Amino acid sequence: AQKVTQAQTEISVVEKEDVTLDCVYETRDTTYYLFWYKQPPSGELVFLIRRNSFDEQNEISGRYSWNFQKSTSSFNFTITASQVVDSAVYFCALRRDTGTASKLTFGTGTRLQVTL
Amino acid sequence: NAGVTQTPKFRVLKTGQSMTLLCAQDMNHEYMYWYRQDPGMGLRLIHYSVGEGTTAKGEVPDGYNVSRLKKQNFLLGLESAAPSQTSVYFCASSSRTVKSEKLFFGSGTQLSVL
């Protein structure tokens, strides 16, 4: 069975602080895909990144960076110099490499509150 | 530039009533999904479809039915609503192309069953 754990339920930071959101996953598959989605107050989930299990290179996109470590089954997400607009619920998700549809197993989410 | 549109946005039902949630996408996506979001549980897949006329069960399908008569529409039905079905429902769609395997979500339907 697959499982995604986001142990941090809620994080509060002051603007310009760096913050890391943790994601730990469980799977017996050798090939799988990991995702991060953002859910702003408007409610609609927005795709941030997709990573496959063979690509352990860290990725940086502007203020966002992702650290994928197979040895610890983690796919952590860091926001550098956080801004109020980063306030949202962030979900980590996992997909098996079976079938063609993108059936995701989501974590329970981490609510990030960025204040001035 | 609509993307994924869900109707209605809010609904209150009494136990035993039925209703249908409509999802429409204008991106010509092959795949469509229905998720429910509950506090402390993240999103869970109810049903999904890989093409017109085909549907399949997800993680929590009991109490729901779906239909995909047209490629752009995916309907979620509750035949006899129960309080346990109080939730926020999200529809999503995705393309068959692996490289663009991101889900596009609708804005959600908040359903309360009394």
Short mmCIF file of N, CA, C and O in Angstrom, two decimals, chain A:
data_model
loop_
_atom_site.label_atom_id
_atom_site.label_comp_id
_atom_site.label_asym_id
_atom_site.label_seq_id
_atom_site.Cartn_x
_atom_site.Cartn_y
_atom_site.Cartn_z
N ALA A 1 0.84 -1.19 0.00
CA ALA A 1 0.00 0.00 0.00
C ALA A 1 0.88 1.24 0.00
O ALA A 1 1.99 1.23 0.50
N GLN A 2 0.34 2.29 -0.59
CA GLN A 2 1.08 3.53 -0.64
C GLN A 2 0.61 4.47 0.46
O GLN A 2 -0.55 4.44 0.85
N LYS A 3 1.52 5.31 0.89
CA LYS A 3 1.15 6.28 1.92
C LYS A 3 2.03 7.51 1.80
O LYS A 3 3.21 7.42 1.47
N VAL A 4 1.43 8.66 2.05
CA VAL A 4 2.17 9.92 2.06
C VAL A 4 1.91 10.59 3.39
O VAL A 4 0.76 10.79 3.77
N THR A 5 2.98 10.96 4.09
CA THR A 5 2.85 11.57 5.40
C THR A 5 3.40 13.00 5.39
O THR A 5 4.55 13.22 5.02
N GLN A 6 2.56 13.92 5.77
CA GLN A 6 2.97 15.30 5.97
C GLN A 6 2.73 15.61 7.44
O GLN A 6 1.63 15.92 7.85
N ALA A 7 3.76 15.45 8.22
CA ALA A 7 3.61 15.51 9.67
C ALA A 7 3.29 16.92 10.18
O ALA A 7 2.68 17.08 11.23
N GLN A 8 3.70 17.93 9.44
CA GLN A 8 3.44 19.32 9.85
C GLN A 8 2.02 19.71 9.43
O GLN A 8 1.73 19.85 8.25
N THR A 9 1.16 19.88 10.41
CA THR A 9 -0.21 20.25 10.10
C THR A 9 -0.31 21.71 9.72
O THR A 9 -0.99 22.08 8.76
N GLU A 10 0.38 22.55 10.49
CA GLU A 10 0.33 23.98 10.24
C GLU A 10 1.66 24.63 10.61
O GLU A 10 2.28 24.26 11.61
N ILE A 11 2.09 25.55 9.75
CA ILE A 11 3.34 26.29 10.00
C ILE A 11 3.05 27.77 9.85
O ILE A 11 2.40 28.18 8.88
N SER A 12 3.57 28.55 10.78
CA SER A 12 3.44 30.01 10.68
C SER A 12 4.83 30.63 10.64
O SER A 12 5.68 30.29 11.46
N VAL A 13 5.05 31.49 9.67
CA VAL A 13 6.33 32.18 9.55
C VAL A 13 6.07 33.65 9.28
O VAL A 13 4.97 34.04 8.86
N VAL A 14 7.10 34.43 9.50
CA VAL A 14 7.04 35.85 9.17
C VAL A 14 7.62 36.04 7.78
O VAL A 14 8.56 35.34 7.39
N GLU A 15 7.07 36.95 7.05
CA GLU A 15 7.52 37.18 5.69
C GLU A 15 9.04 37.32 5.63
O GLU A 15 9.66 37.91 6.51
N LYS A 16 9.60 36.76 4.57
CA LYS A 16 11.04 36.74 4.27
C LYS A 16 11.78 35.60 4.97
O LYS A 16 12.96 35.38 4.66
N GLU A 17 11.12 34.90 5.84
CA GLU A 17 11.74 33.71 6.42
C GLU A 17 11.72 32.57 5.40
O GLU A 17 10.85 32.50 4.54
N ASP A 18 12.68 31.67 5.53
CA ASP A 18 12.68 30.44 4.74
C ASP A 18 11.86 29.40 5.49
O ASP A 18 11.85 29.35 6.73
N VAL A 19 11.19 28.53 4.74
CA VAL A 19 10.38 27.50 5.39
C VAL A 19 10.46 26.22 4.57
O VAL A 19 10.48 26.26 3.33
N THR A 20 10.54 25.09 5.27
CA THR A 20 10.60 23.79 4.60
C THR A 20 9.39 22.95 5.00
O THR A 20 9.11 22.80 6.20
N LEU A 21 8.72 22.43 3.99
CA LEU A 21 7.58 21.56 4.22
C LEU A 21 8.03 20.12 3.98
O LEU A 21 8.59 19.80 2.93
N ASP A 22 7.78 19.27 4.95
CA ASP A 22 8.27 17.89 4.88
C ASP A 22 7.25 16.96 4.23
O ASP A 22 6.04 17.11 4.41
N CYS A 23 7.77 15.98 3.51
CA CYS A 23 6.93 14.95 2.90
C CYS A 23 7.69 13.63 2.95
O CYS A 23 8.81 13.54 2.45
N VAL A 24 7.09 12.65 3.56
CA VAL A 24 7.68 11.31 3.62
C VAL A 24 6.69 10.35 2.98
O VAL A 24 5.49 10.41 3.25
N TYR A 25 7.18 9.46 2.14
CA TYR A 25 6.28 8.57 1.42
C TYR A 25 6.67 7.10 1.65
O TYR A 25 7.79 6.80 2.03
N GLU A 26 5.70 6.24 1.41
CA GLU A 26 5.92 4.81 1.50
C GLU A 26 5.39 4.16 0.24
O GLU A 26 4.24 4.39 -0.15
N THR A 27 6.20 3.34 -0.38
CA THR A 27 5.78 2.57 -1.54
C THR A 27 6.72 1.40 -1.73
O THR A 27 7.90 1.50 -1.39
N ARG A 28 6.21 0.32 -2.28
CA ARG A 28 7.06 -0.84 -2.58
C ARG A 28 7.50 -0.82 -4.03
O ARG A 28 8.29 -1.68 -4.45
N ASP A 29 6.99 0.12 -4.79
CA ASP A 29 7.32 0.20 -6.20
C ASP A 29 8.73 0.77 -6.38
O ASP A 29 9.20 1.56 -5.56
N THR A 30 9.37 0.36 -7.47
CA THR A 30 10.68 0.93 -7.79
C THR A 30 10.54 2.16 -8.68
O THR A 30 11.40 3.02 -8.71
N THR A 31 9.44 2.19 -9.41
CA THR A 31 9.15 3.35 -10.25
C THR A 31 7.89 4.02 -9.74
O THR A 31 6.85 3.37 -9.60
N TYR A 32 8.00 5.28 -9.48
CA TYR A 32 6.85 6.04 -8.97
C TYR A 32 7.09 7.52 -9.23
O TYR A 32 8.16 7.91 -9.69
N TYR A 33 6.06 8.31 -8.96
CA TYR A 33 6.13 9.75 -9.24
C TYR A 33 5.65 10.52 -8.01
O TYR A 33 4.70 10.12 -7.35
N LEU A 34 6.32 11.62 -7.76
CA LEU A 34 5.98 12.47 -6.62
C LEU A 34 5.57 13.84 -7.11
O LEU A 34 6.12 14.34 -8.08
N PHE A 35 4.63 14.43 -6.40
CA PHE A 35 4.08 15.72 -6.80
C PHE A 35 3.94 16.64 -5.59
O PHE A 35 3.82 16.18 -4.45
N TRP A 36 3.93 17.92 -5.87
CA TRP A 36 3.49 18.93 -4.90
C TRP A 36 2.41 19.78 -5.55
O TRP A 36 2.55 20.19 -6.71
N TYR A 37 1.33 20.01 -4.78
CA TYR A 37 0.26 20.90 -5.21
C TYR A 37 0.03 21.97 -4.15
O TYR A 37 0.20 21.73 -2.96
N LYS A 38 -0.38 23.15 -4.61
CA LYS A 38 -0.70 24.26 -3.73
C LYS A 38 -2.20 24.53 -3.77
O LYS A 38 -2.80 24.56 -4.86
N GLN A 39 -2.81 24.70 -2.60
CA GLN A 39 -4.23 25.05 -2.54
C GLN A 39 -4.37 26.40 -1.84
O GLN A 39 -4.38 26.49 -0.62
N PRO A 40 -4.47 27.48 -2.62
CA PRO A 40 -4.63 28.81 -2.02
C PRO A 40 -6.03 28.96 -1.42
O PRO A 40 -6.87 28.08 -1.60
N PRO A 41 -6.29 30.05 -0.74
CA PRO A 41 -7.61 30.25 -0.13
C PRO A 41 -8.78 30.15 -1.11
O PRO A 41 -9.89 29.82 -0.71
N SER A 42 -8.53 30.37 -2.37
CA SER A 42 -9.61 30.25 -3.36
C SER A 42 -10.09 28.81 -3.51
O SER A 42 -11.18 28.56 -4.01
N GLY A 43 -9.26 27.85 -3.09
CA GLY A 43 -9.70 26.45 -3.07
C GLY A 43 -9.18 25.57 -4.17
O GLY A 43 -9.08 24.36 -4.01
N GLU A 44 -8.86 26.12 -5.32
CA GLU A 44 -8.45 25.32 -6.48
C GLU A 44 -7.00 24.88 -6.35
O GLU A 44 -6.11 25.68 -6.20
N LEU A 45 -6.74 23.59 -6.44
CA LEU A 45 -5.38 23.09 -6.32
C LEU A 45 -4.59 23.41 -7.58
O LEU A 45 -5.09 23.28 -8.70
N VAL A 46 -3.33 23.79 -7.38
CA VAL A 46 -2.46 24.18 -8.48
C VAL A 46 -1.21 23.31 -8.45
O VAL A 46 -0.56 23.18 -7.41
N PHE A 47 -0.89 22.75 -9.60
CA PHE A 47 0.30 21.89 -9.73
C PHE A 47 1.57 22.72 -9.56
O PHE A 47 1.70 23.81 -10.10
N LEU A 48 2.53 22.16 -8.80
CA LEU A 48 3.82 22.83 -8.63
C LEU A 48 4.96 22.05 -9.28
O LEU A 48 5.78 22.63 -9.99
N ILE A 49 5.02 20.73 -9.03
CA ILE A 49 6.14 19.97 -9.56
C ILE A 49 5.80 18.49 -9.61
O ILE A 49 4.97 18.00 -8.86
N ARG A 50 6.43 17.79 -10.56
CA ARG A 50 6.36 16.34 -10.68
C ARG A 50 7.79 15.82 -10.77
O ARG A 50 8.61 16.37 -11.48
N ARG A 51 8.06 14.76 -10.03
CA ARG A 51 9.39 14.18 -10.02
C ARG A 51 9.26 12.66 -10.12
O ARG A 51 8.46 12.08 -9.41
N ASN A 52 10.05 12.00 -10.97
CA ASN A 52 10.00 10.54 -11.02
C ASN A 52 11.09 9.95 -10.14
O ASN A 52 12.07 10.62 -9.81
N SER A 53 10.94 8.70 -9.80
CA SER A 53 11.79 8.06 -8.81
C SER A 53 13.23 7.88 -9.28
O SER A 53 14.12 7.60 -8.46
N PHE A 54 13.48 8.00 -10.57
CA PHE A 54 14.84 7.83 -11.07
C PHE A 54 15.60 9.14 -11.14
O PHE A 54 16.79 9.16 -11.47
N ASP A 55 14.94 10.22 -10.83
CA ASP A 55 15.57 11.53 -10.95
C ASP A 55 15.70 12.15 -9.56
O ASP A 55 14.77 12.78 -9.07
N GLU A 56 16.87 11.98 -8.95
CA GLU A 56 17.07 12.51 -7.61
C GLU A 56 17.69 13.89 -7.60
O GLU A 56 18.06 14.41 -6.55
N GLN A 57 17.81 14.48 -8.75
CA GLN A 57 18.37 15.83 -8.79
C GLN A 57 17.43 16.80 -8.12
O GLN A 57 16.22 16.78 -8.34
N ASN A 58 17.99 17.66 -7.30
CA ASN A 58 17.17 18.70 -6.69
C ASN A 58 16.76 19.71 -7.75
O ASN A 58 17.46 19.90 -8.75
N GLU A 59 15.64 20.34 -7.52
CA GLU A 59 15.14 21.30 -8.50
C GLU A 59 14.85 22.63 -7.83
O GLU A 59 14.38 22.68 -6.69
N ILE A 60 15.14 23.68 -8.56
CA ILE A 60 14.90 25.03 -8.05
C ILE A 60 14.08 25.77 -9.10
O ILE A 60 14.38 25.72 -10.29
N SER A 61 13.04 26.44 -8.63
CA SER A 61 12.24 27.27 -9.51
C SER A 61 11.94 28.57 -8.78
O SER A 61 11.04 28.64 -7.94
N GLY A 62 12.72 29.58 -9.05
CA GLY A 62 12.55 30.85 -8.37
C GLY A 62 12.82 30.71 -6.88
O GLY A 62 13.90 30.27 -6.47
N ARG A 63 11.83 31.02 -6.07
CA ARG A 63 12.00 30.91 -4.61
C ARG A 63 11.70 29.50 -4.10
O ARG A 63 11.84 29.22 -2.91
N TYR A 64 11.25 28.64 -4.99
CA TYR A 64 10.88 27.27 -4.61
C TYR A 64 12.01 26.31 -4.92
O TYR A 64 12.66 26.41 -5.96
N SER A 65 12.22 25.35 -4.02
CA SER A 65 13.18 24.29 -4.30
C SER A 65 12.68 23.00 -3.67
O SER A 65 11.94 23.01 -2.69
N TRP A 66 13.09 21.89 -4.30
CA TRP A 66 12.63 20.58 -3.85
C TRP A 66 13.83 19.68 -3.65
O TRP A 66 14.74 19.63 -4.49
N ASN A 67 13.83 18.94 -2.55
CA ASN A 67 14.90 18.02 -2.21
C ASN A 67 14.33 16.61 -2.15
O ASN A 67 13.57 16.28 -1.25
N PHE A 68 14.72 15.79 -3.12
CA PHE A 68 14.24 14.42 -3.21
C PHE A 68 15.35 13.48 -2.75
O PHE A 68 16.43 13.47 -3.33
N GLN A 69 15.08 12.68 -1.73
CA GLN A 69 16.06 11.73 -1.22
C GLN A 69 15.42 10.35 -1.09
O GLN A 69 14.63 10.12 -0.16
N LYS A 70 15.78 9.45 -1.98
CA LYS A 70 15.22 8.10 -1.94
C LYS A 70 15.66 7.37 -0.68
O LYS A 70 14.93 6.53 -0.15
N SER A 71 16.86 7.65 -0.20
CA SER A 71 17.38 6.93 0.96
C SER A 71 16.52 7.13 2.19
O SER A 71 16.44 6.26 3.06
N THR A 72 15.87 8.28 2.28
CA THR A 72 15.00 8.57 3.42
C THR A 72 13.53 8.67 3.01
O THR A 72 12.69 9.04 3.82
N SER A 73 13.25 8.33 1.75
CA SER A 73 11.86 8.38 1.22
C SER A 73 11.23 9.74 1.52
O SER A 73 10.11 9.84 2.04
N SER A 74 11.95 10.78 1.18
CA SER A 74 11.44 12.12 1.45
C SER A 74 11.49 12.99 0.20
O SER A 74 12.37 12.82 -0.66
N PHE A 75 10.56 13.90 0.15
CA PHE A 75 10.48 14.84 -0.98
C PHE A 75 10.06 16.18 -0.39
O PHE A 75 8.91 16.58 -0.46
N ASN A 76 11.04 16.89 0.17
CA ASN A 76 10.75 18.11 0.91
C ASN A 76 10.75 19.35 0.02
O ASN A 76 11.46 19.40 -0.99
N PHE A 77 9.97 20.31 0.43
CA PHE A 77 9.72 21.51 -0.36
C PHE A 77 10.12 22.73 0.47
O PHE A 77 9.65 22.89 1.58
N THR A 78 11.02 23.56 -0.09
CA THR A 78 11.49 24.75 0.62
C THR A 78 11.09 26.00 -0.12
O THR A 78 11.28 26.09 -1.34
N ILE A 79 10.55 26.94 0.61
CA ILE A 79 10.25 28.26 0.07
C ILE A 79 11.25 29.23 0.70
O ILE A 79 11.33 29.35 1.93
N THR A 80 12.00 29.89 -0.15
CA THR A 80 13.00 30.86 0.32
C THR A 80 12.38 32.26 0.32
O THR A 80 11.64 32.61 -0.60
N ALA A 81 12.68 33.01 1.36
CA ALA A 81 12.17 34.39 1.45
C ALA A 81 10.66 34.40 1.24
O ALA A 81 10.14 35.00 0.30
N SER A 82 9.95 33.75 2.13
CA SER A 82 8.50 33.56 1.97
C SER A 82 7.78 34.91 1.86
O SER A 82 8.24 35.95 2.37
N GLN A 83 6.64 34.85 1.17
CA GLN A 83 5.80 36.03 0.98
C GLN A 83 4.38 35.71 1.42
O GLN A 83 3.98 34.53 1.46
N VAL A 84 3.61 36.73 1.68
CA VAL A 84 2.23 36.54 2.12
C VAL A 84 1.44 35.72 1.10
O VAL A 84 0.60 34.89 1.46
N VAL A 85 1.76 35.91 -0.18
CA VAL A 85 1.04 35.16 -1.24
C VAL A 85 1.33 33.67 -1.21
O VAL A 85 0.66 32.89 -1.88
N ASP A 86 2.33 33.27 -0.43
CA ASP A 86 2.62 31.84 -0.30
C ASP A 86 1.68 31.16 0.69
O ASP A 86 1.69 29.93 0.82
N SER A 87 0.90 31.93 1.39
CA SER A 87 -0.04 31.35 2.35
C SER A 87 -1.03 30.44 1.61
O SER A 87 -1.74 30.89 0.71
N ALA A 88 -1.06 29.18 2.02
CA ALA A 88 -1.89 28.19 1.33
C ALA A 88 -1.74 26.86 2.05
O ALA A 88 -0.96 26.74 2.99
N VAL A 89 -2.49 25.89 1.59
CA VAL A 89 -2.28 24.51 2.03
C VAL A 89 -1.49 23.81 0.93
O VAL A 89 -1.85 23.90 -0.25
N TYR A 90 -0.45 23.12 1.31
CA TYR A 90 0.41 22.44 0.35
C TYR A 90 0.28 20.93 0.53
O TYR A 90 0.39 20.42 1.64
N PHE A 91 0.06 20.26 -0.60
CA PHE A 91 -0.11 18.81 -0.58
C PHE A 91 1.02 18.13 -1.34
O PHE A 91 1.38 18.53 -2.45
N CYS A 92 1.53 17.09 -0.74
CA CYS A 92 2.46 16.19 -1.40
C CYS A 92 1.65 14.98 -1.86
O CYS A 92 0.69 14.58 -1.19
N ALA A 93 2.01 14.41 -3.00
CA ALA A 93 1.23 13.28 -3.53
C ALA A 93 2.14 12.29 -4.22
O ALA A 93 3.25 12.62 -4.68
N LEU A 94 1.66 11.05 -4.33
CA LEU A 94 2.45 9.94 -4.89
C LEU A 94 1.61 9.20 -5.91
O LEU A 94 0.39 9.00 -5.72
N ARG A 95 2.23 8.80 -7.00
CA ARG A 95 1.53 7.98 -8.01
C ARG A 95 2.37 6.77 -8.36
O ARG A 95 3.57 6.87 -8.55
N ARG A 96 1.71 5.64 -8.46
CA ARG A 96 2.39 4.42 -8.89
C ARG A 96 2.60 4.46 -10.39
O ARG A 96 1.93 5.19 -11.11
N ASP A 97 3.53 3.66 -10.86
CA ASP A 97 3.77 3.59 -12.30
C ASP A 97 2.96 2.48 -12.93
O ASP A 97 3.47 1.62 -13.63
N THR A 98 1.68 2.44 -12.63
CA THR A 98 0.79 1.43 -13.22
C THR A 98 -0.39 2.14 -13.84
O THR A 98 -0.90 3.10 -13.30
N GLY A 99 -0.82 1.63 -14.97
CA GLY A 99 -1.95 2.27 -15.63
C GLY A 99 -1.53 3.57 -16.25
O GLY A 99 -0.38 3.99 -16.19
N THR A 100 -2.48 4.24 -16.83
CA THR A 100 -2.18 5.48 -17.51
C THR A 100 -2.78 6.70 -16.83
O THR A 100 -2.31 7.81 -17.02
N ALA A 101 -3.78 6.49 -16.03
CA ALA A 101 -4.41 7.64 -15.38
C ALA A 101 -3.55 8.11 -14.21
O ALA A 101 -2.81 7.33 -13.61
N SER A 102 -3.66 9.38 -13.90
CA SER A 102 -2.86 9.98 -12.85
C SER A 102 -3.57 9.86 -11.51
O SER A 102 -4.00 10.85 -10.92
N LYS A 103 -3.67 8.63 -10.99
CA LYS A 103 -4.35 8.42 -9.71
C LYS A 103 -3.37 8.69 -8.58
O LYS A 103 -2.42 7.96 -8.40
N LEU A 104 -3.63 9.75 -7.88
CA LEU A 104 -2.70 10.18 -6.85
C LEU A 104 -3.14 9.79 -5.44
O LEU A 104 -4.32 9.80 -5.14
N THR A 105 -2.13 9.48 -4.62
CA THR A 105 -2.35 9.33 -3.19
C THR A 105 -1.81 10.59 -2.54
O THR A 105 -0.61 10.86 -2.63
N PHE A 106 -2.69 11.34 -1.89
CA PHE A 106 -2.31 12.62 -1.31
C PHE A 106 -1.96 12.48 0.16
O PHE A 106 -2.52 11.64 0.88
N GLY A 107 -1.06 13.35 0.63
CA GLY A 107 -0.86 13.52 2.06
C GLY A 107 -1.98 14.38 2.61
O GLY A 107 -2.87 14.84 1.87
N THR A 108 -1.95 14.60 3.90
CA THR A 108 -3.02 15.35 4.56
C THR A 108 -2.84 16.86 4.45
O THR A 108 -3.71 17.61 4.85
N GLY A 109 -1.71 17.29 3.91
CA GLY A 109 -1.51 18.72 3.67
C GLY A 109 -0.87 19.44 4.83
O GLY A 109 -1.01 19.05 6.00
N THR A 110 -0.16 20.51 4.49
CA THR A 110 0.43 21.41 5.49
C THR A 110 -0.07 22.82 5.20
O THR A 110 0.10 23.31 4.09
N ARG A 111 -0.68 23.42 6.20
CA ARG A 111 -1.18 24.79 6.03
C ARG A 111 -0.06 25.75 6.40
O ARG A 111 0.45 25.72 7.51
N LEU A 112 0.33 26.59 5.46
CA LEU A 112 1.38 27.58 5.67
C LEU A 112 0.74 28.96 5.79
O LEU A 112 0.00 29.39 4.92
N GLN A 113 1.06 29.62 6.88
CA GLN A 113 0.57 30.98 7.11
C GLN A 113 1.77 31.91 7.14
O GLN A 113 2.66 31.75 7.98
N VAL A 114 1.83 32.85 6.22
CA VAL A 114 2.92 33.83 6.17
C VAL A 114 2.35 35.18 6.56
O VAL A 114 1.42 35.67 5.91
N THR A 115 2.92 35.76 7.60
CA THR A 115 2.42 37.05 8.07
C THR A 115 3.47 38.15 7.90
O THR A 115 4.67 37.85 7.78
N LEU A 116 3.01 39.37 7.91
CA LEU A 116 3.93 40.51 7.75
C LEU A 116 4.71 40.77 9.03
O LEU A 116 4.24 40.46 10.12
#
